[in-house]
PDB file of C-alpha atoms in Angstrom:
ATOM      1  CA  GLY N  21     -39.257  -0.713   5.414  1.00 85.00           C
ATOM      2  CA  ALA N  22     -38.757  -1.424   9.075  1.00 88.00           C
ATOM      3  CA  TRP N  23     -36.457   0.735  11.157  1.00 89.00           C
ATOM      4  CA  THR N  24     -35.186   0.866  14.723  1.00 92.00           C
ATOM      5  CA  PRO N  25     -35.633   3.980  16.899  1.00 91.00           C
ATOM      6  CA  ARG N  26     -31.967   5.002  17.152  1.00 94.00           C
ATOM      7  CA  ALA N  27     -30.639   8.152  18.842  1.00 94.00           C
ATOM      8  CA  ASP N  28     -31.824  11.312  17.117  1.00 97.00           C
ATOM      9  CA  HIS N  29     -28.422  12.993  16.971  1.00 97.00           C
ATOM     10  CA  PRO N  30     -25.471  12.621  14.593  1.00 97.00           C
ATOM     11  CA  ASP N  31     -22.927   9.870  15.164  1.00 97.00           C
ATOM     12  CA  THR N  32     -19.657  11.554  16.148  1.00 96.00           C
ATOM     13  CA  ASP N  33     -15.953  10.865  15.789  1.00 92.00           C
ATOM     14  CA  TYR N  34     -13.410  10.868  18.622  1.00 91.00           C
ATOM     15  CA  GLU N  35     -13.265  14.691  18.479  1.00 92.00           C
ATOM     16  CA  GLY N  36     -17.026  15.032  18.836  1.00 93.00           C
ATOM     17  CA  LEU N  37     -17.586  16.095  15.210  1.00 93.00           C
ATOM     18  CA  PRO N  38     -20.325  14.534  13.079  1.00 97.00           C
ATOM     19  CA  LYS N  39     -18.835  11.471  11.358  1.00 97.00           C
ATOM     20  CA  ILE N  40     -20.890  11.941   8.212  1.00 98.00           C
ATOM     21  CA  GLN N  41     -20.610  15.307   6.494  1.00 97.00           C
ATOM     22  CA  PRO N  42     -21.215  16.688   3.019  1.00 98.00           C
ATOM     23  CA  VAL N  43     -18.063  17.449   1.034  1.00 98.00           C
ATOM     24  CA  ARG N  44     -19.150  21.113   0.990  1.00 97.00           C
ATOM     25  CA  VAL N  45     -18.404  21.071   4.748  1.00 97.00           C
ATOM     26  CA  ALA N  46     -15.607  18.472   4.846  1.00 95.00           C
ATOM     27  CA  THR N  47     -13.514  20.392   2.322  1.00 94.00           C
ATOM     28  CA  ASP N  48     -10.375  18.300   2.923  1.00 94.00           C
ATOM     29  CA  PHE N  49     -12.075  15.416   1.100  1.00 95.00           C
ATOM     30  CA  GLY N  50     -13.014  14.941  -2.534  1.00 94.00           C
ATOM     31  CA  VAL N  51     -13.267  12.506  -5.420  1.00 95.00           C
ATOM     32  CA  GLU N  52     -10.024  10.821  -6.391  1.00 94.00           C
ATOM     33  CA  ARG N  53      -8.510  11.998  -9.676  1.00 93.00           C
ATOM     34  CA  GLY N  54      -9.545   9.646 -12.470  1.00 93.00           C
ATOM     35  CA  SER N  55     -12.692   8.479 -10.656  1.00 95.00           C
ATOM     36  CA  ILE N  56     -16.202   9.438 -11.691  1.00 96.00           C
ATOM     37  CA  ASP N  57     -17.458  12.507  -9.837  1.00 97.00           C
ATOM     38  CA  PRO N  58     -21.245  12.024  -9.735  1.00 98.00           C
ATOM     39  CA  ARG N  59     -22.061  15.657  -8.970  1.00 98.00           C
ATOM     40  CA  GLY N  60     -24.254  16.988 -11.760  1.00 98.00           C
ATOM     41  CA  LEU N  61     -25.295  13.517 -12.949  1.00 98.00           C
ATOM     42  CA  PRO N  62     -28.945  12.440 -13.141  1.00 98.00           C
ATOM     43  CA  VAL N  63     -30.176   9.793 -10.691  1.00 98.00           C
ATOM     44  CA  MET N  64     -32.373   7.196 -12.353  1.00 98.00           C
ATOM     45  CA  GLY N  65     -34.845   4.910 -10.599  1.00 98.00           C
ATOM     46  CA  ALA N  66     -35.462   1.277 -11.535  1.00 97.00           C
ATOM     47  CA  ASP N  67     -37.987   2.428 -14.157  1.00 96.00           C
ATOM     48  CA  GLY N  68     -35.440   4.639 -15.949  1.00 96.00           C
ATOM     49  CA  VAL N  69     -37.149   7.829 -14.742  1.00 97.00           C
ATOM     50  CA  SER N  70     -34.937  10.542 -13.256  1.00 97.00           C
ATOM     51  CA  GLY N  71     -35.563  11.273  -9.592  1.00 97.00           C
ATOM     52  CA  GLY N  72     -33.195  14.230  -9.567  1.00 98.00           C
ATOM     53  CA  THR N  73     -29.577  15.325  -9.886  1.00 98.00           C
ATOM     54  CA  VAL N  74     -26.581  14.695  -7.615  1.00 98.00           C
ATOM     55  CA  VAL N  75     -25.503  17.933  -5.930  1.00 98.00           C
ATOM     56  CA  ASP N  76     -23.044  16.657  -3.303  1.00 98.00           C
ATOM     57  CA  LEU N  77     -21.429  13.617  -1.709  1.00 98.00           C
ATOM     58  CA  TRP N  78     -21.518  12.833   2.013  1.00 98.00           C
ATOM     59  CA  ILE N  79     -18.390  11.280   3.470  1.00 98.00           C
ATOM     60  CA  ASP N  80     -17.781   9.283   6.632  1.00 97.00           C
ATOM     61  CA  ILE N  81     -14.709  11.189   7.806  1.00 95.00           C
ATOM     62  CA  SER N  82     -13.695   8.401  10.204  1.00 93.00           C
ATOM     63  CA  GLU N  83     -13.657   5.776   7.458  1.00 93.00           C
ATOM     64  CA  ASN N  84     -12.701   7.988   4.454  1.00 93.00           C
ATOM     65  CA  LEU N  85     -15.672   6.487   2.642  1.00 95.00           C
ATOM     66  CA  PHE N  86     -18.556   8.084   0.765  1.00 97.00           C
ATOM     67  CA  ARG N  87     -21.820   7.068   2.472  1.00 98.00           C
ATOM     68  CA  TYR N  88     -24.476   9.083   0.606  1.00 98.00           C
ATOM     69  CA  LEU N  89     -25.187  11.044  -2.533  1.00 98.00           C
ATOM     70  CA  GLU N  90     -27.208  14.197  -1.989  1.00 98.00           C
ATOM     71  CA  VAL N  91     -29.825  14.515  -4.709  1.00 98.00           C
ATOM     72  CA  LYS N  92     -31.876  17.578  -5.632  1.00 98.00           C
ATOM     73  CA  LEU N  93     -35.302  16.228  -6.562  1.00 98.00           C
ATOM     74  CA  ALA N  94     -36.437  16.596 -10.171  1.00 95.00           C
ATOM     75  CA  ASP N  95     -39.111  19.107  -9.111  1.00 96.00           C
ATOM     76  CA  GLY N  96     -36.503  21.141  -7.177  1.00 95.00           C
ATOM     77  CA  SER N  97     -38.541  21.002  -3.961  1.00 96.00           C
ATOM     78  CA  ARG N  98     -35.831  19.603  -1.670  1.00 97.00           C
ATOM     79  CA  ASN N  99     -32.693  17.498  -1.417  1.00 98.00           C
ATOM     80  CA  VAL N 100     -32.636  13.869  -0.272  1.00 98.00           C
ATOM     81  CA  LEU N 101     -29.892  11.396   0.549  1.00 98.00           C
ATOM     82  CA  VAL N 102     -29.257   8.170  -1.360  1.00 98.00           C
ATOM     83  CA  PRO N 103     -27.105   5.562   0.400  1.00 98.00           C
ATOM     84  CA  MET N 104     -24.095   4.608  -1.732  1.00 98.00           C
ATOM     85  CA  ASN N 105     -24.799   0.890  -1.238  1.00 97.00           C
ATOM     86  CA  PHE N 106     -27.998   1.325  -3.293  1.00 98.00           C
ATOM     87  CA  THR N 107     -26.265   3.093  -6.207  1.00 98.00           C
ATOM     88  CA  LYS N 108     -24.309   2.243  -9.295  1.00 98.00           C
ATOM     89  CA  VAL N 109     -22.349   5.283 -10.478  1.00 97.00           C
ATOM     90  CA  ARG N 110     -21.736   5.414 -14.215  1.00 97.00           C
ATOM     91  CA  ARG N 111     -20.235   8.143 -16.413  1.00 96.00           C
ATOM     92  CA  ASN N 112     -23.662   9.208 -17.726  1.00 97.00           C
ATOM     93  CA  GLY N 113     -25.725   8.849 -14.550  1.00 98.00           C
ATOM     94  CA  VAL N 114     -26.419   7.092 -11.278  1.00 98.00           C
ATOM     95  CA  GLU N 115     -28.655   4.018 -11.173  1.00 98.00           C
ATOM     96  CA  VAL N 116     -30.782   3.214  -8.129  1.00 98.00           C
ATOM     97  CA  LYS N 117     -32.639  -0.060  -8.652  1.00 97.00           C
ATOM     98  CA  ALA N 118     -34.282  -0.072  -5.197  1.00 97.00           C
ATOM     99  CA  ILE N 119     -36.985   2.494  -6.009  1.00 97.00           C
ATOM    100  CA  LEU N 120     -38.720   4.086  -8.987  1.00 97.00           C
ATOM    101  CA  GLY N 121     -37.959   7.610 -10.205  1.00 97.00           C
ATOM    102  CA  GLY N 122     -41.125   9.122  -8.738  1.00 96.00           C
ATOM    103  CA  GLN N 123     -40.484   7.532  -5.343  1.00 97.00           C
ATOM    104  CA  PHE N 124     -37.450   9.716  -4.563  1.00 98.00           C
ATOM    105  CA  ALA N 125     -39.933  12.362  -3.411  1.00 97.00           C
ATOM    106  CA  GLY N 126     -40.899  10.090  -0.496  1.00 97.00           C
ATOM    107  CA  VAL N 127     -37.390   9.633   0.901  1.00 98.00           C
ATOM    108  CA  PRO N 128     -37.309  10.690   4.577  1.00 97.00           C
ATOM    109  CA  GLY N 129     -35.476  13.975   5.002  1.00 96.00           C
ATOM    110  CA  THR N 130     -33.021  15.467   7.450  1.00 97.00           C
ATOM    111  CA  ARG N 131     -33.754  18.285   9.900  1.00 97.00           C
ATOM    112  CA  GLU N 132     -30.441  20.002   9.280  1.00 97.00           C
ATOM    113  CA  ARG N 133     -28.908  20.793   5.899  1.00 96.00           C
ATOM    114  CA  ASP N 134     -25.392  19.560   6.731  1.00 97.00           C
ATOM    115  CA  THR N 135     -25.937  16.749   9.259  1.00 97.00           C
ATOM    116  CA  VAL N 136     -27.793  13.468   9.415  1.00 98.00           C
ATOM    117  CA  THR N 137     -28.825  11.864  12.704  1.00 98.00           C
ATOM    118  CA  MET N 138     -28.594   8.131  13.390  1.00 97.00           C
ATOM    119  CA  LEU N 139     -32.407   7.967  13.426  1.00 98.00           C
ATOM    120  CA  GLU N 140     -32.614   9.768  10.080  1.00 98.00           C
ATOM    121  CA  GLU N 141     -30.019   7.375   8.633  1.00 97.00           C
ATOM    122  CA  GLU N 142     -32.048   4.420   9.862  1.00 97.00           C
ATOM    123  CA  LYS N 143     -35.229   5.703   8.196  1.00 97.00           C
ATOM    124  CA  ILE N 144     -33.441   6.568   4.934  1.00 98.00           C
ATOM    125  CA  GLN N 145     -31.807   3.131   4.708  1.00 97.00           C
ATOM    126  CA  ALA N 146     -35.158   1.470   5.526  1.00 97.00           C
ATOM    127  CA  TYR N 147     -36.905   3.402   2.749  1.00 97.00           C
ATOM    128  CA  TYR N 148     -34.534   2.128   0.073  1.00 97.00           C
ATOM    129  CA  GLY N 149     -34.371  -1.335   1.630  1.00 95.00           C
ATOM    130  CA  GLY N 150     -38.162  -1.552   1.630  1.00 93.00           C
ATOM    131  CA  GLY N 151     -38.173  -0.439  -1.986  1.00 93.00           C
ATOM    132  CA  THR N 152     -36.185  -3.508  -3.005  1.00 90.00           C
ATOM    133  CA  LEU N 153     -39.278  -5.540  -2.082  1.00 85.00           C
ATOM    134  CA  TYR N 154     -42.182  -3.125  -2.470  1.00 81.00           C
ATOM    135  CA  ALA N 155     -41.346  -0.405  -5.050  1.00 86.00           C
ATOM    136  CA  GLU N 156     -43.333  -2.367  -7.617  1.00 81.00           C
ATOM    137  CA  ALA N 157     -46.102  -4.880  -6.999  1.00 79.00           C
ATOM    138  CA  SER N 158     -44.221  -7.520  -8.984  1.00 80.00           C
ATOM    139  CA  ARG N 159     -41.357  -7.455  -6.460  1.00 78.00           C
ATOM    140  CA  SER N 160     -43.513  -8.784  -3.637  1.00 75.00           C
ATOM    141  CA  GLU N 161     -44.540 -11.924  -5.502  1.00 70.00           C
ATOM    142  CA  PRO N 162     -42.689 -15.237  -5.222  1.00 69.00           C
ATOM    143  CA  LEU N 163     -39.969 -15.873  -7.798  1.00 61.00           C
ATOM    144  CA  LEU N 164     -40.985 -19.499  -8.419  1.00 60.00           C
TER     145      LEU N 164
END
C-alpha cells in the first residue's frame, strides 16, 4: 500500500510523552471488566490461518482508545502491530480479513520495543490497507 513519509518520531501528548504506548508501559490502562481481553488469543488471517498470538494492546493515552494489538508471530521470530480498525475481536480469537495468515510476517516493524513512530504507523496502516486489495489475486479483479 501507499504511504506518506511522515516524521520518524513518536507522536506526543501535551506532556511530551509518546501518545501510543503498550499497556505494559501505560500501566494505568487496561481492558474494561466484562470486555474481551484479546491477550493470549490467536490472530487469524482471511484464510483462517493463524499469524500469531496477541501479547499486548497499545493504547492512545490521549484518546483512551486502543490503537493496536501486538502480535507475536506464529514462528516466534518477532512481534508486529495490528491496527484495531482491521480487527474483529471475538472470544475465541481475533479476525483480520485484510491479509492472509502467512502475510503477518511481512508487516513493517518498529525500531523500538515500546514506541511506534508516525512513519512506522503510516507503513503499518498501509500494509494492511494494501492487503484489502492485494492479499489475494481475486481481490484485485472487478466485482462485476
